[in-house]
XYZ file of N, CA and C in Angstrom:
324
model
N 6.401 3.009 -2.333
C 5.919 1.712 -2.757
C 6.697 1.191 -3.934
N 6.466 -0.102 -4.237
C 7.183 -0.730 -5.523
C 6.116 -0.754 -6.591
N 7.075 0.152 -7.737
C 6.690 -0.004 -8.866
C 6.974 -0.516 -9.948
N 6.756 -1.506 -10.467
C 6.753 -1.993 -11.543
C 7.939 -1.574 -12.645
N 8.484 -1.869 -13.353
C 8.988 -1.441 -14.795
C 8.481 -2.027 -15.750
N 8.132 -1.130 -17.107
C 8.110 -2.054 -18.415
C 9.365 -2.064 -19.303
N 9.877 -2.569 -20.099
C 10.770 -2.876 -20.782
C 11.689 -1.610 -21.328
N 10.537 -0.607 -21.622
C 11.483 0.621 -21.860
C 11.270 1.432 -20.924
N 11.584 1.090 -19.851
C 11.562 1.704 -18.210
C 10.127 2.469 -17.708
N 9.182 2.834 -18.707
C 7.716 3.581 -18.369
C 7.429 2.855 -17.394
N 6.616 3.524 -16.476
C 5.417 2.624 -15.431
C 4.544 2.143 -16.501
N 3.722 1.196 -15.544
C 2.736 0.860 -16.286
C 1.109 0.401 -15.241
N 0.321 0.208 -15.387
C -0.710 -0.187 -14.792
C -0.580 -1.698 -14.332
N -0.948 -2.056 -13.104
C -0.616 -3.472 -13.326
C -2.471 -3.617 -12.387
N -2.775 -5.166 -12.969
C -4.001 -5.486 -12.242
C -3.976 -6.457 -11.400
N -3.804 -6.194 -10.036
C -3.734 -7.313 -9.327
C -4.670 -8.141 -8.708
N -4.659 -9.388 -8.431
C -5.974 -10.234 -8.239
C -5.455 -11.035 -6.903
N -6.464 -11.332 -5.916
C -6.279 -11.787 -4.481
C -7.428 -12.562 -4.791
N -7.778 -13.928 -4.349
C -6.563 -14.998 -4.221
C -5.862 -15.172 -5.402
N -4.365 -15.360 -5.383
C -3.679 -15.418 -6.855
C -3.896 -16.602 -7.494
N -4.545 -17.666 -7.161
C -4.347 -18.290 -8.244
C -5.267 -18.698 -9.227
N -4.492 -19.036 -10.765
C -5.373 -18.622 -11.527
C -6.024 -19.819 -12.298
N -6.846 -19.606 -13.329
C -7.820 -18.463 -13.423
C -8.427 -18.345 -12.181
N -8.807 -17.152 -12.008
C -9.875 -15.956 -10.959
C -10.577 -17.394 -10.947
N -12.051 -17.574 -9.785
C -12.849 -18.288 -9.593
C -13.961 -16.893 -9.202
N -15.364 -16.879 -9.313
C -16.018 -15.955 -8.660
C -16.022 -16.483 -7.135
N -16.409 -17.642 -6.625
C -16.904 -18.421 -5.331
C -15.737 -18.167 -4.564
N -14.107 -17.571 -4.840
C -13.366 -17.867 -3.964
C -13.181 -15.315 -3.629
N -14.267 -14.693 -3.990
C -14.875 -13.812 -3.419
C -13.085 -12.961 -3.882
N -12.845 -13.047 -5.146
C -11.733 -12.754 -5.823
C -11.867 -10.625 -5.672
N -10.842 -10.421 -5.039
C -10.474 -8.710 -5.186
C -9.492 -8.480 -6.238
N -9.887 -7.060 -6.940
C -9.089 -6.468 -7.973
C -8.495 -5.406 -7.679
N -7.157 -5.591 -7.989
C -6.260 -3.718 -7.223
C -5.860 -3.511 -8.030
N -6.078 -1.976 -8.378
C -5.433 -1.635 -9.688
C -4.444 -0.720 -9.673
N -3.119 -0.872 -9.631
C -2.269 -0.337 -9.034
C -1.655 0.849 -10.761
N -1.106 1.899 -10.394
C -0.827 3.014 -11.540
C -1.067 4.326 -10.925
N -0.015 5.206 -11.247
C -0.102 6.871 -11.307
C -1.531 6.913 -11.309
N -1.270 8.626 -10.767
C -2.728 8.773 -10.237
C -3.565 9.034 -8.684
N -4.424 9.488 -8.687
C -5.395 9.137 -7.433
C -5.929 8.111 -7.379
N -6.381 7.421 -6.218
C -7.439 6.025 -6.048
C -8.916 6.236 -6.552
N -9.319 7.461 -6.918
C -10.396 7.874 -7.474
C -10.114 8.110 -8.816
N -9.357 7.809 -9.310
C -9.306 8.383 -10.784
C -8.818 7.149 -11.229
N -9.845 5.871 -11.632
C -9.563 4.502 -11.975
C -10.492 4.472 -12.937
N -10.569 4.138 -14.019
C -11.806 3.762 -14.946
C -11.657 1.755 -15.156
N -12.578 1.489 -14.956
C -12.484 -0.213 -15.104
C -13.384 -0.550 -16.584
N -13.195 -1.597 -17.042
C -13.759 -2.110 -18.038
C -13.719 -3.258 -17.490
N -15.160 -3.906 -18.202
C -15.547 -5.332 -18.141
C -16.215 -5.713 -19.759
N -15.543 -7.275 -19.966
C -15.905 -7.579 -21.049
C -15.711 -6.492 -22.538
N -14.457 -6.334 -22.370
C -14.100 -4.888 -23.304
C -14.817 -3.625 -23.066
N -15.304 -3.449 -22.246
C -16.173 -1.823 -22.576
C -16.519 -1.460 -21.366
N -16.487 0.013 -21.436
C -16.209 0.973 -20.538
C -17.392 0.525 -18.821
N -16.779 0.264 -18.098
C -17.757 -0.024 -17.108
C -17.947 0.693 -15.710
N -17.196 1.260 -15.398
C -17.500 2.154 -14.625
C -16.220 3.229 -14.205
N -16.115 4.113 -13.153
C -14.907 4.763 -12.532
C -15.270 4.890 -10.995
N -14.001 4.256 -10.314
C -14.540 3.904 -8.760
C -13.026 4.055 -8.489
N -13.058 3.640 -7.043
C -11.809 3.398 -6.352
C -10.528 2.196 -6.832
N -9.085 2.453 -6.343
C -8.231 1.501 -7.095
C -8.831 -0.471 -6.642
N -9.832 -0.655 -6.032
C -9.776 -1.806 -5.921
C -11.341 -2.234 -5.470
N -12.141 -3.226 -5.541
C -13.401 -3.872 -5.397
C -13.465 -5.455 -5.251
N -14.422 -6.007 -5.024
C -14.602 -7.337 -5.129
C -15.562 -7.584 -5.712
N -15.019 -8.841 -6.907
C -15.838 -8.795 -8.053
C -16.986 -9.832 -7.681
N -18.174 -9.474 -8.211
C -19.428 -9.860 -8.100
C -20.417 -11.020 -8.921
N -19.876 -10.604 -10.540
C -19.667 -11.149 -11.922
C -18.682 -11.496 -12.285
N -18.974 -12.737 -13.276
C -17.876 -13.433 -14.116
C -17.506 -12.416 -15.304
N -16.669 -12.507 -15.772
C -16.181 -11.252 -16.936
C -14.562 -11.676 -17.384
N -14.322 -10.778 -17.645
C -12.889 -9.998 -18.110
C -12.982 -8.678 -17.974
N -11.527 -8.019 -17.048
C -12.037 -6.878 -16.222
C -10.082 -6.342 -16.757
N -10.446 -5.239 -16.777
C -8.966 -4.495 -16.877
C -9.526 -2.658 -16.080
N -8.064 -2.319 -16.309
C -8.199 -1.297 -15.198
C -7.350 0.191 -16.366
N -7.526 1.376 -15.931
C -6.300 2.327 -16.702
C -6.576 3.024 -15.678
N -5.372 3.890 -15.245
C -4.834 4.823 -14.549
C -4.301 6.170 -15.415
N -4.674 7.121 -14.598
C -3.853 8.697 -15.866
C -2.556 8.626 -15.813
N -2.206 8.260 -16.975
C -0.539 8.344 -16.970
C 0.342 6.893 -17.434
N -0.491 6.365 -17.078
C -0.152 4.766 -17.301
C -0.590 3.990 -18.342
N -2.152 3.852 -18.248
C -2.787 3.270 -19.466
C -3.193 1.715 -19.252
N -3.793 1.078 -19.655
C -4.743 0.468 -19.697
C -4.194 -1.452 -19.032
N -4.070 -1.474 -18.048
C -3.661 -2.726 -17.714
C -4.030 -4.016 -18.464
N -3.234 -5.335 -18.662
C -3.536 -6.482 -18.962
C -4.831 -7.305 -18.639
N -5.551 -7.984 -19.356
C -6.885 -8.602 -18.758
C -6.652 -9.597 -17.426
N -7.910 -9.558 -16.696
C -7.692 -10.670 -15.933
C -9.558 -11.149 -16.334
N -9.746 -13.135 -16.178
C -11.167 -12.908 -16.581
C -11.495 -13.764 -14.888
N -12.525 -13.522 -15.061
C -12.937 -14.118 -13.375
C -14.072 -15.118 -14.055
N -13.901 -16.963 -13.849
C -14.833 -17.279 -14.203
C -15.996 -17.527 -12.842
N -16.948 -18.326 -13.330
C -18.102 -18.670 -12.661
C -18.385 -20.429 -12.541
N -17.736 -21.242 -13.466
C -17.443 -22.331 -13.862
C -17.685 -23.178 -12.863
N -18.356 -24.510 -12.847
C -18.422 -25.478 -12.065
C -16.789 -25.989 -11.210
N -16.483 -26.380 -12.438
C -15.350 -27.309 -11.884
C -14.232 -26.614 -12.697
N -12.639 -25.936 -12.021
C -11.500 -24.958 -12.168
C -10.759 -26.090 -12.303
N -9.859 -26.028 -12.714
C -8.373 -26.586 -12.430
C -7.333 -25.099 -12.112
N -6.898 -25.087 -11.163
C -5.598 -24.124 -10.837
C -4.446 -24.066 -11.302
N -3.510 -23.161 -10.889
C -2.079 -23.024 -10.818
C -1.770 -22.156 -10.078
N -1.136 -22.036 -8.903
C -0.323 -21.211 -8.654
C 0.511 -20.131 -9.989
N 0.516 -18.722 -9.926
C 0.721 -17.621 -10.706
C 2.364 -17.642 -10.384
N 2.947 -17.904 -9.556
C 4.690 -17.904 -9.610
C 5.398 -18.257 -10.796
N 6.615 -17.836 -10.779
C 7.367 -18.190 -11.972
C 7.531 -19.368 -12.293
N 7.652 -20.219 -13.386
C 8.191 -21.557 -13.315
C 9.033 -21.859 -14.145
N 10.196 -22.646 -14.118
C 11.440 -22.895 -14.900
C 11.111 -24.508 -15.313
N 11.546 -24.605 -16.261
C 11.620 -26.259 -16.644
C 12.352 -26.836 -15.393
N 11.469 -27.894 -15.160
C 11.644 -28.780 -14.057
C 11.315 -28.838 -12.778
N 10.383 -27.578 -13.051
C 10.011 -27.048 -11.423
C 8.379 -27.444 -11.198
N 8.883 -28.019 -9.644
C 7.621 -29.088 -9.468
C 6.174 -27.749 -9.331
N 5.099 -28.415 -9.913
C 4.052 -27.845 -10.469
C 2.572 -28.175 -9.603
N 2.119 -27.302 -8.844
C 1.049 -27.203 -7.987
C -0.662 -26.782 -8.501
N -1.054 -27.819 -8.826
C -2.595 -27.512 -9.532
C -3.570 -27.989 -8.348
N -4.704 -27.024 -8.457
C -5.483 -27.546 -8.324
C -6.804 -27.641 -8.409
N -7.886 -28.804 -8.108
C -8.817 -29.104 -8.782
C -10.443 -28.543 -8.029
N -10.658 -27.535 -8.504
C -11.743 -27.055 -7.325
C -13.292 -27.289 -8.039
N -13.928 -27.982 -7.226
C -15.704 -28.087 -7.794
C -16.173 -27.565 -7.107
């Protein structure tokens, strides 16, 4: 599989979110994969900073939060927050360069 690099070549944990674009919405039934060294059983998740459970590398989130993931060996992935919010504005998560046409959108 493809893994990731960080800057001084370590792996690292990465948290991935389906549908990508962001912010998370709860209503669009958003999955979390938490990809890092390790077994798929040996995941500890946090929500809202603090320790929330240890399950498999991936779930579908239920609650609005801020959710991160650590793997043995890797360490503690970047936040992602999943809101609950009436009305989102989007973005597509792709790279973007100055000048590059820009895809939002507006979900109630």
């Amino acid at each position: 599989g493809w893994c990731p690099l960080s800057p001084t070549g370590a792996q690292t944990t990465q948290l991935l979110v389906e549908p990508q674009w962001r912010p998370a919405v709860l209503w669009d039934q958003v999955t979390l994969t938490c990809q890092g060294l390790g077994t798929s059983g040996a995941t500890t998740w946090y929500k809202d900073g603090r320790r929330w459970w240890e399950g498999p590398d991936h779930f579908t989130v239920t609650t609005s939060g801020t959710y991160m993931c650590d793997r043995p060996g890797t360490g503690l992935s970047d936040a992602v927050t999943v809101l609950n919010d009436r009305v989102v504005l989007q973005v597509s998560p792709r790279m973007l360069l100055e000048g590059d046409t820009l895809t939002l959108r507006c979900r109630v």
